[in-house]
Amino acid sequence: MSGRMRLPHGGQIDHNKPLSFTFNGRAYKGLAGDTLAAALLANGVHLVGRSFKYHRPRGIVTAGPEEPNALVQVGEDPRTDPNIKATQLELVEGLSAQPQNAWPSLEFDVGAVNTLAARLIPAGFYYKTFMWPVSAWKTYEHIIRRAAGLGRAPSQRDPDRYDKTYAYCDVLVVGAGPAGLAAALAAGRSGARVVLVEQDHLLGGALLSAAEEMIDGQAALDWVRAAETELSQMANVRILRRTIAYGAFDHGFFGLMENVTDHLAEPPAELPRHRLWKLRAKQAVFCAGAIERPLVFADNDRPGIMTASSVQSYINRYAVRPGKRAVVFTNNDSGYGAALDMTAAGIEVVAVIDLRSAPSGPLTERAEAAGLRILAEHAIIGTAGRKRVTKVRVAELAVEGDAVVGAVEEIDCDLIANSGGWSPTVHLFCHAKGSLNWDEEHACFVPDKAMQAGQRCAGSANGAFGLGSCLAEGAEAGTAAAAEAGFQAGAAVTVESEDRDFLPGRWIWLVPSDKPLGQKAKHFVDQQNDVTAADLKLALREGYVSIEHVKRYTTTGMATDQGKLGNVNAIGIVAEEFGRPLPEVGVTTFRPPFTPVSFGIFGGRDVDDLLDPLRRTPMHAWHERNGALFEDVGQWRRPWYYPQFGEDMHTAVNREVKAVRQSLGILDASTLGKIDIQGPDAAEFLNRVYTNAWKKLDIGRCRYGLMLGEDGMVTDDGVTTRLGENHFLMTTTTGNAAAVLSHLEDYLQTEWPDLKVFLTSVTEQFATITLSGPNARKLLAELSDAELSPNALPHMGYTAARVAGVPARIFRISFTGELSYEINVPASFGMAVWQTVMTVGERYGITPYGTEAMHVLRAEKGYIIVGQETDGSVNPLDLDMGWAVSKTKDFIGKRSLTRADMLKPDRKQLVGILTQDPQEVLPEGAQLVEQVLPQPPMPMLGHVTSSYYSPNCGRSIAMALVKGGLARKGETLYAPLEGGKTVACVVAESPVFFDPAGERLK
Amino acid sequence: MTSRYSVFSLLRNALSYHENWPQAWQNKEPKPRYDVVIVGGGGHGLATAYYLAKNHGITNVAVVERGWLGGGNTGRNTTIVRSNYLWDQSAALYEHALKLWEGLSQDLNYNVMFSQRGVLNLAHSQHDLREVSRRINANRLNGVDSEFLTPAQVQEMVPIMDLRAKGRYPVLGASLQRRGGTARHDAVAWGYARAADALGVDIIQECPVNGFRRENGRITGVETGKGFIEAGKVGVVTAGHSSVMAEMAGFRLPVQSLPLQALVSEPVKPVIDTVVMSGAVHAYVSQSDKGELVIGAGVDSYIGYGQRGSMPVTEETLAAICELFPLFRRMRMLRQWGGIVDVCPDASPILSKTPVEGLYFNCGWGTGGFKATPGSGWVFAHTIAQDEPHALNAAFSIDRFRSGFLIDEHGAAAVAH
Amino acid sequence: MLLISCPHCGPRCESEFANGGEAHIERPKDPETLSDADWAEFVFFRDNPKGLVLERWNHAQGCRRWFNAARDSVTYEILAVYPMGSPPPALDPKRYV
């Protein structure tokens, strides 16, 4: 038996497939096809949670995504999920769920003392108190934070995988109810590529919950099955079940989340848990149906009080009786549907309380005919029952509908099915900035104009509530969408059905009671956030009159259901209070997602090592084998240093640095950006983008260049070589290569399209091996056929030759101040050449060095690193590099260098810094002051940009940007460090600490 | 008139079922003339009005708001408050704001829930470490609390963070400003509105400004949806729409209006007790008192007045968040939204006189204006009252783009939230 | 996510493109003759219209070519794309307030 409240047959469930599950530590049985909510109701369980603020006992209210109360914690850590709606959770064998927000237990919740203190904590109470003493907020906040929150996040890394994919279609149909199926059929028959998205695992929408709807003379669900079969057989139609179209974005772009495995007891290892579909649709048809609103009456939150349509859903779809003795409370015809279905299911309907003075409508008439007791122009004015509703108090409504009169009748019941009307699901339409109209007759917001081309609503999502209209609108919309996407209509979708609306209705937003509002009873508008009608009125009384202020002050509509049940009621109550037409109050903005979507899908498989592309040089494996530690530079992973025999970083770097100066070092410089520049105007182009002159550079010569932005600030530097009359190779900093290429292309295409220049990124086409040190020439001579004498290949010279048998470009350029060769070989030969060089170089004690040693070596020479000595606010003159700035020609950024503030003598300028204690190494980032004050603030002169211990100088060296630094040579400055220590240092005569005459480069 | 808020007034009003609370502020219709009209009823505008009245005794002031108070970026931001900016001028301005935050609830008699839970800025590379160190040292010497945390200390503070060096963005350290934290954004607007109203400021909502009236190069009033309002001086604080306002006033601003997005998760019990920011991956996260993870993303690259951004931006942010916090992969996004931020070329604001005499602009806060709210209002009120900038905003003039004295917070301040 | 029609490659997702700010800003031919204010105008000041925007896009992850687009900055609708160097098409210079 799958629960004492289960009907023996019927429904869209498998009566022969029992499933075991636990809730709140107790074992239960359900059936395949159940949601957790259905299975709990089948077992007579209504109490499923406690409310957010007052910890009131709460039960299942709905059968869908609008559920405010039945939120559960599912599964065990680390596969545990908080805040899952039991009304959407498919039951699987072994499912384990826990109630949330109740301590120590659901039945006895200590937090419920809040109920007693409820009068002290109306909407916004926290803005009015907890202010003294000033320091106490931390404590108050701690308590508030513990009390708030719903479920628990997992405590460990999520072991599941997620996936994402792109998709394109001609027509997207959201919702596979009658309108959506008709739309998909119409579009599908035209040959258009159709994606049909349905959040449920079954197609049919509201028809799944209906008792006896007919379509084309057959049972509605038979028509659904036929439509499903036809759609499944169309190659141009994709049906995505268990998929939520969670957001509509610009230009027909949609976010969908597919639940791939949550409904499987033992998910196959190869499947992701959820999948993000990034879908671009030429046309879209929104057929997301409508959501029934509850009525706002006194103590309307007790377990056993449900929306009428959800009661029908539990009976008809899940074969569950949600109660034995029911009262229906309605203001429109559709509530009678629940009364009839309950009667048919053997639930005793003791009364139908109808706010309308003269109940009418097709279902009303059938209920009358069935002899149900109907109390017209009556209202429920109170309920009783702690963990389940046990009775209602009923009274007659005054003529105006704003008060009750006469005697109060008490009626025992364990279920209240209530209906306050229907709201079309316009969320996606509004995400895409469609506008709404207020439909006075149906009392709901309906789609008006779509902002984006090719978007439309159909069926009850469009305010067409009769089944016949839904089908007709769906078919029409599907045909129109396909036509606009360029497809001729196929066989017409013509289906007939009864067109029953829920009218007439009487729209009373706040059901009166015999007690003043807010006293001794609560009219809940937003159950999850415990917002009552009295809270709304308090907000208005206090001047929070905009609907957005009401929402934010009271938090109505901000819970995990995002106001799907409560928002229109709240707007109605506000409008009534002001005596303003409801549409004037307006709606709050609809924001994605329609229902919550997991964070995991946005990473998909691009997580861990795949989060961002990782770039490795052709010699990477060698570095790994030889124990390199790595540093991330942009997307590149570069060898940082190569510790040997347990060396620490300091020892290893010192060894590498010394080896370069004493004999020979080798550096993998492949990451430097390389841009091939060709064309008759290449030299002119370089002349415009670099600060110095380029036209007269000889073929076979290299030149250092600085690049600025138009604001005059240094953006990049590098050496560029003239390979031929019209052919240059530019190098850029590692991190900036892509940006520099974009910058060059931008100017070339948009400012100077007349220049004949072609740019090609060749960074990854070459491996770059730098040999540096006094023995560099000797080694290279052994490996190469190049003429390497200083006359043939001087400093800043270039030659093409073979190295280790491989065609190579040899640049005699140096970032260390030593005799250096940068050798470019085709990337695929990089490893082979490197290995040959290492083998042959052994006799010179060739030493691989990493970026750290490279930094020390260049700092010994006072060479800058863009991004370290510069930060976007440094110009070439600040760097004392006026020698690289042409006075005679224009270049990008030149005009900025003569603006008033650029010429001030107190700009920060780059200088060398020597600590008074030569063994003291300043931390990079240390700030320098003229005078140490006993306490801050202390006027700062600038900061240390680079600082190292230099084994070649036998002392520490540093560079700094210092206000008026070039005029401060010889001055003593101080670096007050974290922890109270102060380091005295002197501004050096020059930032070139090693071989200032450049003898070693000759 | 306004009654004081306290636990006692709460008790007293509970006895009368909260039927007797006065309005937090009165919603007024405009008078024909004001000494000062503030255009824009966000946090900065309301704070400006409050300090005009409180610090300068100028109470014939109106705040005109086209929609509802706090409906722009005040009510859309991720509420991070910190003052650990790199440059002296920025640090001084934001630190002044932070000091005001520390007494703001009491000053306004409105609990803005300023929560000094600390703000961590993560370093993921050697370059980040250098920049973090530079900023910490600058902050310390400017009197702004700032300290370095080793990876182990970061882990202790945020146990659920994954610091793995194996991942793409290993955490190599962080700067921590303990006095930083978060505040309740709406409460800031409402608290200032209530306090300003109590000092005689008129709060006028649903009153769009359609133009400025000038005579001989001097402002004389504003054309609004509720008619012409004469004004001695006008302060414009309309983040997102500053260029539109400047165009009405006949000059250009060096700002671009870009979409900035944020999102929250469903609420869960406390999992993260501090604010974590990572510039390298353009993500920041904190947990609201309600239990929602509040996550900020980067800006879109194009002009957008639509208060919405594009999916790839949030996608990247969430991917990065899931990388830093692998257990968040099972958390679910509840709501996402966008705002419009004015971004200056140097990522620093403009608080300045303008080419029109008596017209002042406060704009260009980019992605980080919320934290400055009290300080911004304070110095802007001074600028309007005295017709010259306060020492703290002298550097933030429109003229700096001509002279070249930019305050470039791009590089070292990481994401400037 | 915008769908942008690259004139060379066809419609592609926004994530393939880089925005280059306001179109039709010509770099001054002789910057040295400009005042500081005029130069600042070129470097830092851009129209920021709420309405019709003429802007530059680069198909960075495609053909890498620059082109111009006319877009509504409120609805985000792209009204036209046109080549670099050609004048903007005749469009309603729409402004929202």
Tab-separated table of N, CA and C in Angstrom, chain A residues 166 168 249-253 278 280 451-452 710-711 738 741-742 745-747 749-752 889-901, chain C residues 1-4 12-15 25-29 31-37 39-40 42-44 56 58 64-66 74-78 84:
chain	number	residue	atom	x	y	z
A	166	TYR	N	25.104	24.657	-26.579
A	166	TYR	CA	24.374	25.647	-27.377
A	166	TYR	C	23.332	24.934	-28.224
A	168	TYR	N	20.103	25.917	-31.368
A	168	TYR	CA	19.448	26.919	-32.220
A	168	TYR	C	18.158	26.326	-32.735
A	249	PHE	N	16.393	36.247	-22.637
A	249	PHE	CA	17.364	37.327	-22.728
A	249	PHE	C	17.237	38.008	-24.088
A	250	ASP	N	18.239	38.803	-24.436
A	250	ASP	CA	18.085	39.622	-25.638
A	250	ASP	C	18.206	38.816	-26.931
A	251	HIS	N	17.552	39.331	-27.943
A	251	HIS	CA	17.675	38.817	-29.303
A	251	HIS	C	17.334	37.322	-29.390
A	252	GLY	N	16.260	36.949	-28.707
A	252	GLY	CA	15.790	35.569	-28.819
A	252	GLY	C	16.690	34.541	-28.170
A	253	PHE	N	17.402	34.975	-27.143
A	253	PHE	CA	18.317	34.057	-26.453
A	253	PHE	C	17.663	33.592	-25.157
A	278	LYS	N	21.936	26.814	-23.912
A	278	LYS	CA	21.966	28.213	-24.333
A	278	LYS	C	21.345	28.246	-25.721
A	280	ARG	N	19.239	29.810	-28.916
A	280	ARG	CA	18.864	30.988	-29.707
A	280	ARG	C	17.677	30.586	-30.579
A	451	MET	N	8.422	43.106	-26.600
A	451	MET	CA	9.424	44.072	-27.045
A	451	MET	C	10.277	43.471	-28.147
A	452	GLN	N	10.568	42.206	-28.024
A	452	GLN	CA	11.421	41.572	-29.022
A	452	GLN	C	10.566	40.998	-30.147
A	710	GLU	N	46.345	56.527	-25.945
A	710	GLU	CA	46.173	57.934	-26.300
A	710	GLU	C	46.247	58.831	-25.066
A	711	ASP	N	46.095	58.227	-23.877
A	711	ASP	CA	46.212	59.035	-22.662
A	711	ASP	C	47.673	59.259	-22.269
A	738	ALA	N	47.782	39.611	-26.794
A	738	ALA	CA	46.492	39.693	-27.487
A	738	ALA	C	45.992	41.134	-27.517
A	741	LEU	N	47.904	43.154	-30.138
A	741	LEU	CA	47.453	42.849	-31.500
A	741	LEU	C	46.119	43.550	-31.777
A	742	SER	N	45.211	43.489	-30.817
A	742	SER	CA	43.912	44.141	-31.009
A	742	SER	C	44.077	45.646	-31.178
A	745	GLU	N	45.457	46.302	-34.669
A	745	GLU	CA	44.436	46.063	-35.693
A	745	GLU	C	43.412	47.183	-35.693
A	746	ASP	N	43.055	47.632	-34.498
A	746	ASP	CA	42.066	48.695	-34.363
A	746	ASP	C	42.533	49.936	-35.145
A	747	TYR	N	43.750	50.388	-34.877
A	747	TYR	CA	44.239	51.586	-35.558
A	747	TYR	C	44.380	51.357	-37.058
A	749	GLN	N	42.767	49.280	-39.009
A	749	GLN	CA	41.506	49.154	-39.754
A	749	GLN	C	40.654	50.411	-39.687
A	750	THR	N	40.741	51.130	-38.552
A	750	THR	CA	39.762	52.202	-38.377
A	750	THR	C	40.348	53.596	-38.536
A	751	GLU	N	41.608	53.811	-38.155
A	751	GLU	CA	42.182	55.145	-38.287
A	751	GLU	C	43.009	55.287	-39.563
A	752	TRP	N	43.727	54.236	-39.855
A	752	TRP	CA	44.672	54.332	-40.979
A	752	TRP	C	44.434	53.215	-41.989
A	889	LYS	N	58.094	63.437	-34.501
A	889	LYS	CA	56.947	62.832	-35.205
A	889	LYS	C	55.787	62.661	-34.236
A	890	ASP	N	54.595	62.445	-34.768
A	890	ASP	CA	53.446	62.123	-33.925
A	890	ASP	C	53.431	60.624	-33.668
A	891	PHE	N	52.882	60.234	-32.565
A	891	PHE	CA	52.654	58.818	-32.269
A	891	PHE	C	51.480	58.735	-31.306
A	892	ILE	N	50.958	57.555	-31.151
A	892	ILE	CA	49.773	57.385	-30.297
A	892	ILE	C	50.111	57.833	-28.879
A	893	GLY	N	49.356	58.772	-28.382
A	893	GLY	CA	49.530	59.238	-27.008
A	893	GLY	C	50.446	60.435	-26.854
A	894	LYS	N	51.062	60.862	-27.932
A	894	LYS	CA	52.077	61.917	-27.787
A	894	LYS	C	51.486	63.213	-27.217
A	895	ARG	N	50.340	63.602	-27.755
A	895	ARG	CA	49.767	64.881	-27.349
A	895	ARG	C	49.473	64.906	-25.841
A	896	SER	N	49.155	63.741	-25.289
A	896	SER	CA	48.835	63.695	-23.857
A	896	SER	C	50.046	64.033	-22.994
A	897	LEU	N	51.247	63.829	-23.527
A	897	LEU	CA	52.443	64.016	-22.705
A	897	LEU	C	52.708	65.485	-22.388
A	898	THR	N	52.042	66.388	-23.086
A	898	THR	CA	52.292	67.800	-22.812
A	898	THR	C	51.127	68.468	-22.080
A	899	ARG	N	50.194	67.667	-21.565
A	899	ARG	CA	49.129	68.264	-20.763
A	899	ARG	C	49.712	68.776	-19.448
A	900	ALA	N	49.024	69.728	-18.857
A	900	ALA	CA	49.568	70.432	-17.691
A	900	ALA	C	50.071	69.483	-16.608
A	901	ASP	N	49.238	68.500	-16.248
A	901	ASP	CA	49.621	67.645	-15.120
A	901	ASP	C	50.712	66.647	-15.467
C	1	MET	N	21.952	37.644	-24.442
C	1	MET	CA	23.149	37.715	-25.274
C	1	MET	C	22.759	38.232	-26.657
C	2	LEU	N	23.383	39.343	-27.045
C	2	LEU	CA	23.039	39.949	-28.325
C	2	LEU	C	23.395	39.005	-29.477
C	3	LEU	N	22.676	39.143	-30.536
C	3	LEU	CA	23.009	38.447	-31.785
C	3	LEU	C	23.457	39.535	-32.753
C	4	ILE	N	24.725	39.501	-33.095
C	4	ILE	CA	25.292	40.583	-33.895
C	4	ILE	C	25.635	40.054	-35.277
C	12	ARG	N	26.269	36.204	-35.309
C	12	ARG	CA	27.034	35.442	-34.312
C	12	ARG	C	26.694	35.968	-32.920
C	13	CYS	N	26.964	35.133	-31.917
C	13	CYS	CA	26.702	35.526	-30.534
C	13	CYS	C	27.640	36.648	-30.103
C	14	GLU	N	27.098	37.501	-29.269
C	14	GLU	CA	27.829	38.631	-28.711
C	14	GLU	C	29.192	38.237	-28.135
C	15	SER	N	29.277	37.034	-27.582
C	15	SER	CA	30.516	36.653	-26.914
C	15	SER	C	31.695	36.537	-27.887
C	25	ILE	N	34.511	58.669	-34.426
C	25	ILE	CA	35.420	59.597	-33.744
C	25	ILE	C	36.740	59.502	-34.490
C	26	GLU	N	37.062	60.518	-35.224
C	26	GLU	CA	38.291	60.454	-36.007
C	26	GLU	C	39.448	60.964	-35.168
C	27	ARG	N	40.566	60.248	-35.234
C	27	ARG	CA	41.743	60.719	-34.515
C	27	ARG	C	42.209	62.036	-35.155
C	28	PRO	N	42.467	63.070	-34.335
C	28	PRO	CA	42.879	64.354	-34.909
C	28	PRO	C	44.116	64.191	-35.784
C	29	LYS	N	44.095	64.890	-36.902
C	29	LYS	CA	45.207	64.747	-37.852
C	29	LYS	C	46.487	65.352	-37.297
C	31	PRO	N	47.527	66.456	-33.735
C	31	PRO	CA	47.193	66.628	-32.315
C	31	PRO	C	47.934	67.793	-31.663
C	32	GLU	N	49.133	68.087	-32.168
C	32	GLU	CA	49.935	69.122	-31.514
C	32	GLU	C	49.263	70.490	-31.566
C	33	THR	N	48.359	70.660	-32.526
C	33	THR	CA	47.714	71.975	-32.654
C	33	THR	C	46.487	72.113	-31.754
C	34	LEU	N	46.116	71.021	-31.094
C	34	LEU	CA	44.906	71.064	-30.277
C	34	LEU	C	45.195	71.615	-28.890
C	35	SER	N	44.176	72.231	-28.300
C	35	SER	CA	44.277	72.631	-26.900
C	35	SER	C	44.153	71.379	-26.028
C	36	ASP	N	44.554	71.489	-24.764
C	36	ASP	CA	44.379	70.369	-23.825
C	36	ASP	C	42.926	69.929	-23.794
C	37	ALA	N	42.033	70.906	-23.790
C	37	ALA	CA	40.607	70.582	-23.681
C	37	ALA	C	40.130	69.820	-24.912
C	39	TRP	N	41.940	68.050	-26.950
C	39	TRP	CA	42.555	66.714	-26.959
C	39	TRP	C	41.833	65.796	-25.970
C	40	ALA	N	41.516	66.309	-24.776
C	40	ALA	CA	40.785	65.509	-23.785
C	40	ALA	C	39.438	65.077	-24.343
C	42	PHE	N	38.767	64.346	-27.362
C	42	PHE	CA	38.997	63.185	-28.233
C	42	PHE	C	39.301	61.923	-27.412
C	43	VAL	N	40.107	62.069	-26.373
C	43	VAL	CA	40.562	60.875	-25.658
C	43	VAL	C	39.478	60.325	-24.725
C	44	PHE	N	38.815	61.202	-23.986
C	44	PHE	CA	37.988	60.725	-22.879
C	44	PHE	C	36.482	60.896	-23.043
C	56	ARG	N	31.248	50.910	-32.444
C	56	ARG	CA	32.152	50.040	-33.194
C	56	ARG	C	32.154	48.654	-32.560
C	58	ASN	N	34.165	44.729	-32.988
C	58	ASN	CA	35.211	43.937	-33.623
C	58	ASN	C	34.853	42.461	-33.485
C	64	ARG	N	37.994	39.043	-37.087
C	64	ARG	CA	38.780	40.099	-36.446
C	64	ARG	C	38.644	41.439	-37.169
C	65	ARG	N	37.586	41.595	-37.896
C	65	ARG	CA	37.428	42.880	-38.571
C	65	ARG	C	36.490	43.804	-37.789
C	66	TRP	N	36.779	45.070	-37.901
C	66	TRP	CA	35.955	46.097	-37.263
C	66	TRP	C	34.827	46.510	-38.183
C	74	VAL	N	18.440	51.076	-25.189
C	74	VAL	CA	17.426	50.681	-24.208
C	74	VAL	C	16.838	49.315	-24.560
C	75	THR	N	16.419	49.171	-25.833
C	75	THR	CA	15.867	47.872	-26.235
C	75	THR	C	16.974	46.916	-26.658
C	76	TYR	N	18.139	47.432	-26.912
C	76	TYR	CA	19.313	46.676	-27.396
C	76	TYR	C	19.118	46.169	-28.829
C	77	GLU	N	18.072	46.616	-29.477
C	77	GLU	CA	17.851	46.197	-30.858
C	77	GLU	C	18.951	46.773	-31.749
C	78	ILE	N	19.509	45.927	-32.610
C	78	ILE	CA	20.520	46.398	-33.551
C	78	ILE	C	19.804	46.795	-34.836
C	84	MET	N	33.218	50.173	-41.628
C	84	MET	CA	34.073	51.249	-41.143
C	84	MET	C	34.240	52.291	-42.253
